[in-house]
Amino acid sequence: MDGSGDPPFLGDLAVLDGLIAEIAPTIDASAERIMDAGGLVLAPGFIDIHGHSDMTLFTHPGLESKVFQGVTTEVIGNCGLSPFPVASGVEGELADYLRLHDFSLPPDGVTWSDLDGYVRRVDGQGLGIHVAPLVGHGPLRLAAMGMDDRSPTPPELATMISVLETALRQGAWGLSTGLIYPPGSYAATDELISLARIVATHDALYSTHMRSESEGLFPALEEAIAIGRGSGVRLQVSHLKALGRSNRGKGRELLAELARSVAAGVNIAADQYPYDASATTLTATVPAWAHAGGVAALLGRLRNPGLLGVLAEEIGREIEAREGASGIMVGSCRWEHNRRFSGESLAAVAAAWGCSPAQAVIRLLSEEEGAVSAVFFSMAAEDVEAILADPLVAVGSDGHGLHAVDSAGETTHPRSYGTFPRVLGRYVREEKLLSLPAAIRKMTSIPAGRMGFTNRGLLRAGYAADLVLFDPATVGDRADYREPHRYATGVIHLLVDGKFVIRDGVLTGDRPGRLLRKGGKSCSST
Ligand SMILES: [Zn+2]
């Protein structure tokens, strides 16, 4: 299955020097090694257009949770969060910001200041798969104006633009925003249009975690479309979903809006992870104004008795808008006395403390210094399926590259381990929601086209030999919310640039993955 969505065909494929040398019904040539892949599906390695392995790649450079899904390239730097640029004077704020989102820093800390420096640091260790970075809007804003809750002055906007252009020149594939997370949430639409215009002139991607996915979902989509229209940028809506009680059953309406914009000439598409629960920091339930000034200021407000009433009220409203306290599962807690709550519902925490769910959020965040992750069970299956079946939607995990043994005990969403095989097993083989060629297209040529990858995502002579061979009868996910650290099954061989990372279902230990830069800059150049 060549990634184009065309029907499958029986054939031979030859690899030479990391590239696909030839693909044809039969190839009559000698080779160092000839492999019979009878019974397996050969496809281009999957491109995870929405990943968050920016930091886990230091601790888990094999990115095994992705490898076993058949992924050969992951796009990092999503949701406004990238580990670069690091402007001088705000290093601490950036580290706080990354930690808040569960990004553990490498043992030697942040040793870089820009994409070039990050590449050098990543380059030093080798990766299981390729990664392709976006630059996050958060670090741009931190560089220009810290965690201030306001619009930038003209000089500050000029600083953001100049830092953005540097990142794009150094090989970033585009810009990402996370408009529910401060400082991204402090940006008005015109700021985003100004930045997206720069992205468009570089023919790069603007990828957005929209301003709301729950009560403000439709206005948030309107804003994203306005940014696309106003800038002419190639626009990607991240992890498209209809979240919360007020949006149940509105998936199709959302898709219709997307299709209308495409018809009107906006270059817009989306991606999705195939689960009915989302995961993010528990601070996502805290109103944006309480985040102003950074993590220390947020904790100050959570501990301020004078603010407890208003905070509890607003957090309570957000909890209800999502799916209520019983639909929120608490993730990892740092302190021993709170560890018993990992994997429990927020309702259970509130009951144990004899307080309201909102008060439990405040106490938990306060005790844990803001660093609590949570899983939100707040999507309807019918919406998840409607979105997955739509031809404008690519598959993207929103997950981290992890190692099932070394990462055990860390809280994560099962999407980090299961996204792609779950689509192939559950939604293609079992539920027949979409055909196998259509599903593979969503994992290969569609994301490649959105990103602007010109030699990945299809089986074509001259393309990179990023290849997956999987068993269509057994491919599937095994990770769930209680036991997320389980590798997917069914990927028998995986090649990255022609080198085996999985052979006969077993990791080879080879790490041929690199950081891919737009414009083809090699890893060592600066
Ligand atoms: Zn996001």
Coordinates of C-alpha atoms and ligand atoms in Angstrom, one line a residue, residues 50 52 78-79 177-178 181 209 213 238-239 241 398, ligand 1:
H50 CA 1.3 15.8 16.1
H52 CA 5.4 15.8 21.9
N78 CA 3.3 21.2 18.9
C79 CA 0.6 23.1 20.9
T177 CA 0.1 27.6 18.9
G178 CA -1.6 26.4 22.1
Y181 CA -2.4 27.6 27.5
H209 CA -4.4 23.9 19.3
E213 CA -12.3 22.7 22.2
S238 CA -4.5 20.0 16.0
H239 CA -6.3 17.1 17.6
K241 CA -12.4 17.0 18.7
D398 CA -0.4 14.0 20.6
Ligands
ZN1 ZN -2.6 20.3 22.1

